[in-house]
Coordinates of N, CA, C and O in Angstrom, one line a residue:
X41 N -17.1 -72.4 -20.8 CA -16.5 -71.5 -19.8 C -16.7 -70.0 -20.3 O -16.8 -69.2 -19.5
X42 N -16.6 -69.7 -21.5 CA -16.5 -68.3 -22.0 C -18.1 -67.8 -22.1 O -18.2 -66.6 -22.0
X43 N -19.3 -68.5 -22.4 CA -20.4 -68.2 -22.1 C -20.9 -67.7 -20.8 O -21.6 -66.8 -20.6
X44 N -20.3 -68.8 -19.6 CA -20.1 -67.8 -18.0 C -19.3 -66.6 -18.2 O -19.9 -65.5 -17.9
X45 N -18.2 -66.6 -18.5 CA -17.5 -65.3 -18.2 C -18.0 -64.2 -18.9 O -17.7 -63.1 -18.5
X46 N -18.8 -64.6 -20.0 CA -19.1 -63.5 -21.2 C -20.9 -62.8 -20.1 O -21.4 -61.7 -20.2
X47 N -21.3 -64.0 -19.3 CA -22.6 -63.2 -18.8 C -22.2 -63.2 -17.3 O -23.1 -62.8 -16.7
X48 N -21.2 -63.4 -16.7 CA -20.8 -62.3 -15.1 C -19.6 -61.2 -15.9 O -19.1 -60.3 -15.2
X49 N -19.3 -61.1 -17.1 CA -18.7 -59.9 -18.0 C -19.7 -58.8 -17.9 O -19.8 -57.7 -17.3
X50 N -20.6 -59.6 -18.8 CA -22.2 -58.3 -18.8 C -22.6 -58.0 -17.6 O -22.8 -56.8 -17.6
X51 N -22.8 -58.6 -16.5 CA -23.7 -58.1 -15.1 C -22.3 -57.2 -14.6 O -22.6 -56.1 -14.3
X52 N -20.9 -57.5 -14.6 CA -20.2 -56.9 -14.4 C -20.4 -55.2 -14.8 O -20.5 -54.3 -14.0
X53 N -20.4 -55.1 -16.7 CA -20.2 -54.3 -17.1 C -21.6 -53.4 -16.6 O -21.7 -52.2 -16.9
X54 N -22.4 -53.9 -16.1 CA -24.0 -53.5 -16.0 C -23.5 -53.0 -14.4 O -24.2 -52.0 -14.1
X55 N -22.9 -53.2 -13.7 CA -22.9 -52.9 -12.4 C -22.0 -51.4 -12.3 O -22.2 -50.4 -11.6
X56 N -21.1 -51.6 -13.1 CA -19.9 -50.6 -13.6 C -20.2 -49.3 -14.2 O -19.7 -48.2 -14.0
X57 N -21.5 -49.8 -15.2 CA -21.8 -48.5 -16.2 C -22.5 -47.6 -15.9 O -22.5 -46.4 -16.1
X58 N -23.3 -48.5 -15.0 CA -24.3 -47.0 -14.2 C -23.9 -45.9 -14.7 O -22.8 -46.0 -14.3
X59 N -23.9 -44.6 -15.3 CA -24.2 -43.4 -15.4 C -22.2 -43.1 -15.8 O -21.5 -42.1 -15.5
X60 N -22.0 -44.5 -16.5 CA -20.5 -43.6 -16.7 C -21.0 -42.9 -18.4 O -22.1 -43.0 -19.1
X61 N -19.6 -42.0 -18.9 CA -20.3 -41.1 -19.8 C -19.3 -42.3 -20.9 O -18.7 -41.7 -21.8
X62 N -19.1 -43.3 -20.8 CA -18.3 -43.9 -22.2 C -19.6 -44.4 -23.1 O -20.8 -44.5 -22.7
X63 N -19.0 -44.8 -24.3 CA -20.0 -45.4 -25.2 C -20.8 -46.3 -25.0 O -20.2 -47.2 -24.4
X64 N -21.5 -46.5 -25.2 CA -22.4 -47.8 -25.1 C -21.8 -48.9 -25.9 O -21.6 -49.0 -27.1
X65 N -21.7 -49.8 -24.7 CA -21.1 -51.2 -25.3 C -22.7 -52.2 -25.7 O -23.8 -51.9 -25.4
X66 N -22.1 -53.5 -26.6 CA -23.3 -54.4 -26.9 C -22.7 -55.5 -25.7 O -21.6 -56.1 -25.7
X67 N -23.4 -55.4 -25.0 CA -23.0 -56.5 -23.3 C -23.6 -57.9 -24.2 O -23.1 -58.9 -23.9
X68 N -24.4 -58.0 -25.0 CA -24.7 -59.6 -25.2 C -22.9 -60.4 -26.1 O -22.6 -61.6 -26.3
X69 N -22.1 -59.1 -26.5 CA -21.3 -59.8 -26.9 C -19.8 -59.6 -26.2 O -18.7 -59.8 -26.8
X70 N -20.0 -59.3 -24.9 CA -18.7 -59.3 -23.8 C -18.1 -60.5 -23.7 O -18.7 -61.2 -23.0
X71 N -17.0 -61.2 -24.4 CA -16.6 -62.0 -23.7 C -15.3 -61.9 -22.5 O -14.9 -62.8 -21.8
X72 N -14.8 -60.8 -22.6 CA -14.1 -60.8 -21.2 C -14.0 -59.7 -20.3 O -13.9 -58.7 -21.0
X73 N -14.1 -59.4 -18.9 CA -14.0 -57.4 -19.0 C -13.1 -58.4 -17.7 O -13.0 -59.6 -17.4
X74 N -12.5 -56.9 -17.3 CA -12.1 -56.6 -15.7 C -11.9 -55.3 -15.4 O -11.7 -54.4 -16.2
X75 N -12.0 -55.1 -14.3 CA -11.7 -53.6 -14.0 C -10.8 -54.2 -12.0 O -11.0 -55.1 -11.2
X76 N -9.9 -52.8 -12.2 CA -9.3 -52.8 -11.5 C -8.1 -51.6 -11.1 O -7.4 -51.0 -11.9
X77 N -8.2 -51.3 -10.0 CA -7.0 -49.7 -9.8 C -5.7 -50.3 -10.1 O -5.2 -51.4 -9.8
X78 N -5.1 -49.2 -11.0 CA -3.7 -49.7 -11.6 C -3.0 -47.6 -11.5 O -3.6 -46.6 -11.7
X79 N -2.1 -47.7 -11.2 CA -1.3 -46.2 -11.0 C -2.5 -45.6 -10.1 O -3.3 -45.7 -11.0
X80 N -2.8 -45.3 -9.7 CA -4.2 -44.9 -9.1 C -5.7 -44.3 -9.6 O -6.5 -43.5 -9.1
X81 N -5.6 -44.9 -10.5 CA -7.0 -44.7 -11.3 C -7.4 -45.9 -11.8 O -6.6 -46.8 -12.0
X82 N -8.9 -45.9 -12.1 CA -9.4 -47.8 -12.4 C -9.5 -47.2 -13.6 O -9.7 -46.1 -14.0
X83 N -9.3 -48.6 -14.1 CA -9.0 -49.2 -15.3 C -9.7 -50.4 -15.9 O -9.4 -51.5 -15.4
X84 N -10.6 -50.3 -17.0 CA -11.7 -50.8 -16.8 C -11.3 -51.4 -18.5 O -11.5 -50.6 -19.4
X85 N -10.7 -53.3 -19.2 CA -10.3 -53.7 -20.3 C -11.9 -54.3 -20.8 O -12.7 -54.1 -19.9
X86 N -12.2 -55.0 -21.8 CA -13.3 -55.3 -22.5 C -12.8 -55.8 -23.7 O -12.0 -55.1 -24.4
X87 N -13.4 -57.2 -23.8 CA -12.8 -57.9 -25.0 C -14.4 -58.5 -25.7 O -15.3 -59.2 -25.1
X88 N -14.5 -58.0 -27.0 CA -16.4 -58.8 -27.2 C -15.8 -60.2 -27.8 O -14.7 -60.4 -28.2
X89 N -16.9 -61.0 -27.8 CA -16.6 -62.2 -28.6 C -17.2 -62.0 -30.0 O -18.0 -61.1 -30.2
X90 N -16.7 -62.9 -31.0 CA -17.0 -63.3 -32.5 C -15.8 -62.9 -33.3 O -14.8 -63.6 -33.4
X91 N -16.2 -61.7 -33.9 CA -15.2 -61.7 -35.0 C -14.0 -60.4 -35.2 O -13.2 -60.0 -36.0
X92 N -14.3 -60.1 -34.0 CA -13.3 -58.8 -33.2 C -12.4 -59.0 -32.1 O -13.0 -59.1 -31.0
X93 N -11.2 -59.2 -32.2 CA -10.4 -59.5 -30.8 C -10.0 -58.3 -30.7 O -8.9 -58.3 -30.1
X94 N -10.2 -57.2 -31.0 CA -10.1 -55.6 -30.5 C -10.3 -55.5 -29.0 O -11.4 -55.9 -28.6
X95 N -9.4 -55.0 -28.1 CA -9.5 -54.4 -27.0 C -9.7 -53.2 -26.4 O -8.9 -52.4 -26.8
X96 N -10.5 -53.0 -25.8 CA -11.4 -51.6 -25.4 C -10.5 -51.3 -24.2 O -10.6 -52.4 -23.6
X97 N -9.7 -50.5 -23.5 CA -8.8 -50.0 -22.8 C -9.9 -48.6 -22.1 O -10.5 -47.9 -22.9
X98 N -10.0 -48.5 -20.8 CA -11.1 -47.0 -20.8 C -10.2 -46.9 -19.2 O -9.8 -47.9 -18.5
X99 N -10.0 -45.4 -18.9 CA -9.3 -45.1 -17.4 C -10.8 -44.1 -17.1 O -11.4 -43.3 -17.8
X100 N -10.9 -44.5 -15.7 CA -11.7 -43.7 -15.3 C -11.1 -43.2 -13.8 O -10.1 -43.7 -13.2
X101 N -12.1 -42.2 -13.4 CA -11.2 -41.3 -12.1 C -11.9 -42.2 -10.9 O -11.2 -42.8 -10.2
X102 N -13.4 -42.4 -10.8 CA -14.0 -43.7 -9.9 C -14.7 -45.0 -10.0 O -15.4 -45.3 -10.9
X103 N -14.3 -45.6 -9.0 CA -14.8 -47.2 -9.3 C -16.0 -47.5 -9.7 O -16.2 -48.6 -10.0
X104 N -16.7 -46.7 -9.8 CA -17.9 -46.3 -10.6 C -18.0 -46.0 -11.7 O -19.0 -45.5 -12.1
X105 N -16.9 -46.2 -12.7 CA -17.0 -46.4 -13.6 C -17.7 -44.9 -14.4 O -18.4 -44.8 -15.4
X106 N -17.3 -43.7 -13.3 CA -17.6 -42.3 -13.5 C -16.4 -41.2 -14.1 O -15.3 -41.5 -13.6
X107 N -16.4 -40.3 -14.7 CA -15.7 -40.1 -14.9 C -14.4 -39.8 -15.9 O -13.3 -39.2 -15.7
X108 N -14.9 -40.3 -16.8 CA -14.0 -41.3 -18.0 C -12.9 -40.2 -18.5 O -13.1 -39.2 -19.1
X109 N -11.5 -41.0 -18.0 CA -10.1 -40.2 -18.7 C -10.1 -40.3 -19.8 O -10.5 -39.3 -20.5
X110 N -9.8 -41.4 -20.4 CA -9.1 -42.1 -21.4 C -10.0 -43.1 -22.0 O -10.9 -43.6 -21.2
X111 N -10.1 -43.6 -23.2 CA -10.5 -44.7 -23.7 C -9.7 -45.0 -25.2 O -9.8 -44.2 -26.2
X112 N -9.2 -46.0 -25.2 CA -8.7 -46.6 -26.8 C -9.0 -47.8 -26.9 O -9.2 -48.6 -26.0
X113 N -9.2 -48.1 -28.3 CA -9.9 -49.2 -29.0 C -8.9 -49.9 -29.8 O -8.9 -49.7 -31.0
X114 N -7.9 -50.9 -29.2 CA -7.1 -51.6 -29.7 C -7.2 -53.1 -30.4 O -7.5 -54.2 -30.2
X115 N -6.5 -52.0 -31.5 CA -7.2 -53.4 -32.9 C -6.2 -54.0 -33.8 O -6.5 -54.7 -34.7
X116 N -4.6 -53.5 -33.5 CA -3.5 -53.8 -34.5 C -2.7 -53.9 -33.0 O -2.9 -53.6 -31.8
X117 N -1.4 -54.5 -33.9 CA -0.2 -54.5 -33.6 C 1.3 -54.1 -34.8 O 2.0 -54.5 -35.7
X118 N 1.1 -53.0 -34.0 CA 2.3 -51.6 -34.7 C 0.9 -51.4 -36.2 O -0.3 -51.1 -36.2
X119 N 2.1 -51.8 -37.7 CA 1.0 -51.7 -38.3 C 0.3 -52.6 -38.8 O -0.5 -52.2 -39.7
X120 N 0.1 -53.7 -38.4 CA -0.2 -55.0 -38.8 C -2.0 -54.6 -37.8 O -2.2 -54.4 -36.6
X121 N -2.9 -54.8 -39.2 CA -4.3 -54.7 -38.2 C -5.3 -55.9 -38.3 O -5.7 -56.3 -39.4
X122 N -5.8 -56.6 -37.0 CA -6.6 -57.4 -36.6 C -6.8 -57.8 -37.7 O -6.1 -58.6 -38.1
X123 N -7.8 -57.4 -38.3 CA -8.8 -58.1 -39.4 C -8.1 -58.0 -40.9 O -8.6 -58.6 -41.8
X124 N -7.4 -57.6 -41.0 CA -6.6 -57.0 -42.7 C -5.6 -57.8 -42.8 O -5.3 -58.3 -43.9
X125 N -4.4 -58.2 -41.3 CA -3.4 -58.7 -41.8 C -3.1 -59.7 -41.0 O -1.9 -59.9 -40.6
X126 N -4.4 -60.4 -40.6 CA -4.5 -62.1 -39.7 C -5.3 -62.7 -39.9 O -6.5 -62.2 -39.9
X127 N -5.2 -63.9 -40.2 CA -6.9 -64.6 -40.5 C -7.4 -65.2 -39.1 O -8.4 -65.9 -39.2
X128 N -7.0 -65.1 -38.2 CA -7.2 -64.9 -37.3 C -6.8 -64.5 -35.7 O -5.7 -64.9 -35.4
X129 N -7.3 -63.9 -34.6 CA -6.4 -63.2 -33.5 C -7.5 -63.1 -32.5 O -8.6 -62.5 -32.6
X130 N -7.0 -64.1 -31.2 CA -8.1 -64.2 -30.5 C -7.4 -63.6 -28.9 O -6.3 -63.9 -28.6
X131 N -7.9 -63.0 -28.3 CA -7.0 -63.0 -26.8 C -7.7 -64.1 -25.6 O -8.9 -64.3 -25.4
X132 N -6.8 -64.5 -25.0 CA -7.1 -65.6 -24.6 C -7.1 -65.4 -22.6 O -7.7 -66.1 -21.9
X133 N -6.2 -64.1 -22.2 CA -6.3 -64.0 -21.2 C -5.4 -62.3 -20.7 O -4.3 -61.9 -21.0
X134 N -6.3 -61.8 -20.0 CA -5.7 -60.5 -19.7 C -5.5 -60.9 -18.5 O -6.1 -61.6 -17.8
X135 N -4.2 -60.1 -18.2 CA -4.3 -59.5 -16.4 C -3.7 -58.3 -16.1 O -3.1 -57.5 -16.8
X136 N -4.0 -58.1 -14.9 CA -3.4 -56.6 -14.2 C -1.9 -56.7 -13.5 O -1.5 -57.2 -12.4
X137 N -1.0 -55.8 -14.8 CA 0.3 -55.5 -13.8 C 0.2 -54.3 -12.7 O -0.9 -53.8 -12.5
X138 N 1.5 -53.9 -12.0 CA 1.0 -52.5 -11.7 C 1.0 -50.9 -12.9 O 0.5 -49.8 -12.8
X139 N 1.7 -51.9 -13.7 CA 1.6 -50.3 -14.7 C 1.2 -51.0 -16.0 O 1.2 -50.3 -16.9
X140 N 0.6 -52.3 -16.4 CA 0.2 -52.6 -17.7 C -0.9 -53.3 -17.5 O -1.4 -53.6 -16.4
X141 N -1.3 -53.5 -18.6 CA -2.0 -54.8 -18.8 C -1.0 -55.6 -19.5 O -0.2 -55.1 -20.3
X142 N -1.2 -57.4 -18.9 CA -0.5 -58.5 -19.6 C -1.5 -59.3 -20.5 O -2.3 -60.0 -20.0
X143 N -1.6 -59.3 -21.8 CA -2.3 -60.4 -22.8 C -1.3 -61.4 -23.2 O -0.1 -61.1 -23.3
X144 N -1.9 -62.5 -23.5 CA -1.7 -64.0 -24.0 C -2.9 -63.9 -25.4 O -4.2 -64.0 -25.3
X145 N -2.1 -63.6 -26.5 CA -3.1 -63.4 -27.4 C -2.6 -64.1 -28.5 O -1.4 -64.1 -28.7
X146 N -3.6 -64.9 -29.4 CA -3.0 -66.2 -30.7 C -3.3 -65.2 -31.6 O -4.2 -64.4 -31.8
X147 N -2.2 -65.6 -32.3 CA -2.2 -64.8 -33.9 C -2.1 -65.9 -34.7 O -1.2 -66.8 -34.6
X148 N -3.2 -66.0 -35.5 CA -2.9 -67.2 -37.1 C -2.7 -66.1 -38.0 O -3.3 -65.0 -38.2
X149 N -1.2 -66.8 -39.0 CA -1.1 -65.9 -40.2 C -2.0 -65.8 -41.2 O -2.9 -66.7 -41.4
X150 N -2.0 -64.9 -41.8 CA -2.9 -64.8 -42.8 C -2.7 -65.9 -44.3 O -3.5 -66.6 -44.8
X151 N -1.7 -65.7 -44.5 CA -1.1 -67.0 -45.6 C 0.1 -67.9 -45.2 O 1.0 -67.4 -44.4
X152 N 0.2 -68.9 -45.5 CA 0.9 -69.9 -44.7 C -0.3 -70.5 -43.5 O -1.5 -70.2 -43.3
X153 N 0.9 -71.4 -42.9 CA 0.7 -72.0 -42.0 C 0.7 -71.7 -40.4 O 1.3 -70.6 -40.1
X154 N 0.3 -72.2 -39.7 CA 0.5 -72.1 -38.1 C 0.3 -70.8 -37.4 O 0.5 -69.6 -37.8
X155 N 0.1 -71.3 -36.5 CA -0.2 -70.0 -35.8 C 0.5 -69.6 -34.2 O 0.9 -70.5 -33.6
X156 N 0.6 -68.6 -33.8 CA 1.7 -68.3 -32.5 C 0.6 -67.9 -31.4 O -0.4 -67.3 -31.7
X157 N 1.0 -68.3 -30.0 CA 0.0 -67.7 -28.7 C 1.2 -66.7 -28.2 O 2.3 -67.2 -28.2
X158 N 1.1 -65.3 -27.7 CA 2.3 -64.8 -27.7 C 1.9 -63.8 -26.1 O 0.8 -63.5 -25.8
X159 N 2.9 -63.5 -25.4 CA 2.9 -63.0 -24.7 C 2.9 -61.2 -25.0 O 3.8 -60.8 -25.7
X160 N 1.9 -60.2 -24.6 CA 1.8 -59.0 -25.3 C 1.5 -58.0 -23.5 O 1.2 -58.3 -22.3
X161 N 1.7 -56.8 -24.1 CA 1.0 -55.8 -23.0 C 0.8 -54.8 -23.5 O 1.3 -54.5 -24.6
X162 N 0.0 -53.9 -22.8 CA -0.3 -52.6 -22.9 C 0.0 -51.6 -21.5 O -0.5 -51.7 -20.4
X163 N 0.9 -50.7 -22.0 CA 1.2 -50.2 -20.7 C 0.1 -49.1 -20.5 O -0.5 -48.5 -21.4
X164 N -0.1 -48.9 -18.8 CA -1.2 -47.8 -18.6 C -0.1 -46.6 -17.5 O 0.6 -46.8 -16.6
X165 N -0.4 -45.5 -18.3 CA 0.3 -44.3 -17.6 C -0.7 -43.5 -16.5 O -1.8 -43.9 -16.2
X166 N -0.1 -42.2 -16.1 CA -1.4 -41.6 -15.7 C -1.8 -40.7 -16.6 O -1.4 -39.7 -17.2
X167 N -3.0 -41.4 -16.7 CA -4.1 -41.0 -17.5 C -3.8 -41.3 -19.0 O -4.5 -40.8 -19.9
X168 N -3.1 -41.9 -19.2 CA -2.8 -42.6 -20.8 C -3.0 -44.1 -20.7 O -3.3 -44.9 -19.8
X169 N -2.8 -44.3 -22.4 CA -2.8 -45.8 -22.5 C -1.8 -45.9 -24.0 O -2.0 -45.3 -25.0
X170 N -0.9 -46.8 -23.6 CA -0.2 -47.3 -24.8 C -0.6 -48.2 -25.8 O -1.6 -48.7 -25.5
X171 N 0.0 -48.5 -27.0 CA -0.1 -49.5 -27.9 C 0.0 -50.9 -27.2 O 0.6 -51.0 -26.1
X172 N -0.8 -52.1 -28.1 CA 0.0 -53.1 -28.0 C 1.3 -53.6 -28.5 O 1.9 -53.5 -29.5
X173 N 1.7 -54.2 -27.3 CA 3.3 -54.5 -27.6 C 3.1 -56.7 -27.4 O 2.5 -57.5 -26.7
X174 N 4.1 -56.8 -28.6 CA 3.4 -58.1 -28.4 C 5.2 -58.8 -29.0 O 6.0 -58.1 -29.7
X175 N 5.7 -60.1 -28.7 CA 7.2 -60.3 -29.2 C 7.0 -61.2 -30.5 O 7.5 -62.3 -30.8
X176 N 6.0 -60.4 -31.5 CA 5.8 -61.4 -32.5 C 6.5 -60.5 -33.5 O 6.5 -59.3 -33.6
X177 N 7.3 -61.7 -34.3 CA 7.8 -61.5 -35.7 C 7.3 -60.9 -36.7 O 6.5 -61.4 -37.4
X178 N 7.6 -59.7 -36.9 CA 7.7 -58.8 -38.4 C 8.0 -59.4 -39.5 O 8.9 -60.2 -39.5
X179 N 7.4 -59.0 -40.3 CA 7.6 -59.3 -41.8 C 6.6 -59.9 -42.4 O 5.6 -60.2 -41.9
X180 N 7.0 -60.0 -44.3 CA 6.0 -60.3 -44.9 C 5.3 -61.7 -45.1 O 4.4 -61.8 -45.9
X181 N 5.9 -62.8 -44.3 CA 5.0 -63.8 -43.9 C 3.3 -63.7 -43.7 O 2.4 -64.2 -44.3
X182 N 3.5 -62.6 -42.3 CA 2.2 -62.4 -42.0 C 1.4 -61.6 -42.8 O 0.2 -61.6 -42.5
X183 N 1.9 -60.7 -43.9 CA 0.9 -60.2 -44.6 C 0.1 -61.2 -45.7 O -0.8 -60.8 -46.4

């Protein structure tokens, strides 16, 4: 299922990019995008597959993916980051509120045992974008 979504992700992101001025993404490794108007500007999320569960957050002014407000590259939670202080963090499903994004994203600890699927968001303002906010437990477990 994630090899379909990861290549209508890419034709997606290929229909979108046309002539927008953001970075160049590697589309062979999209495994999730959406775009969608949220406060009244689109809002355009991107998740690559492998060894990065970092989320690419970009506001643009048209659905054209022209324009570009905002863009953040979310890769921690508070100070706890992706790759340094999880052995593993995958997101498993985004959606569109009217003022956030909703993630379902699994955190495995880095030492110890077990791992948590946790309800998270990111709120989108106008023309901003917040942190991830996620209801997982602090402390030195997970370091």
């Amino acid at each position: 299922m994630r090899g379909i979504s990861a290549v209508l992700g890419g034709l997606m992101l290929v229909a979108f990019s046309a002539g927008a001025s953001a970075p160049p993404i590697d589309y062979e490794k999209v495994g999730m995008v959406g775009v969608q108007r949220v406060m009244g500007q689109w809002v355009r999320y991107i998740v690559l597959r492998g060894d990065s569960a970092c989320v690419t957050v970009q506001i643009f002014n048209a659905a054209n993916m022209e324009g570009l407000v905002r863009q953040k590259e979310i890769c921690s939670l508070g100070e706890m980051h992706f790759h340094r202080d999880f052995a593993f963090v995958d997101v498993w499903r985004v959606d569109f509120e009217p003022n956030r994004l909703s993630l379902e994203i699994e955190f495995i600890r880095l030492r110890g045992s077990g791992h948590e699927v946790r309800p998270c968001s990111i709120e989108i303002g106008n023309g901003s974008i917040g942190d991830l906010e996620c209801s997982l437990e602090y402390g030195s477990v997970y370091y």
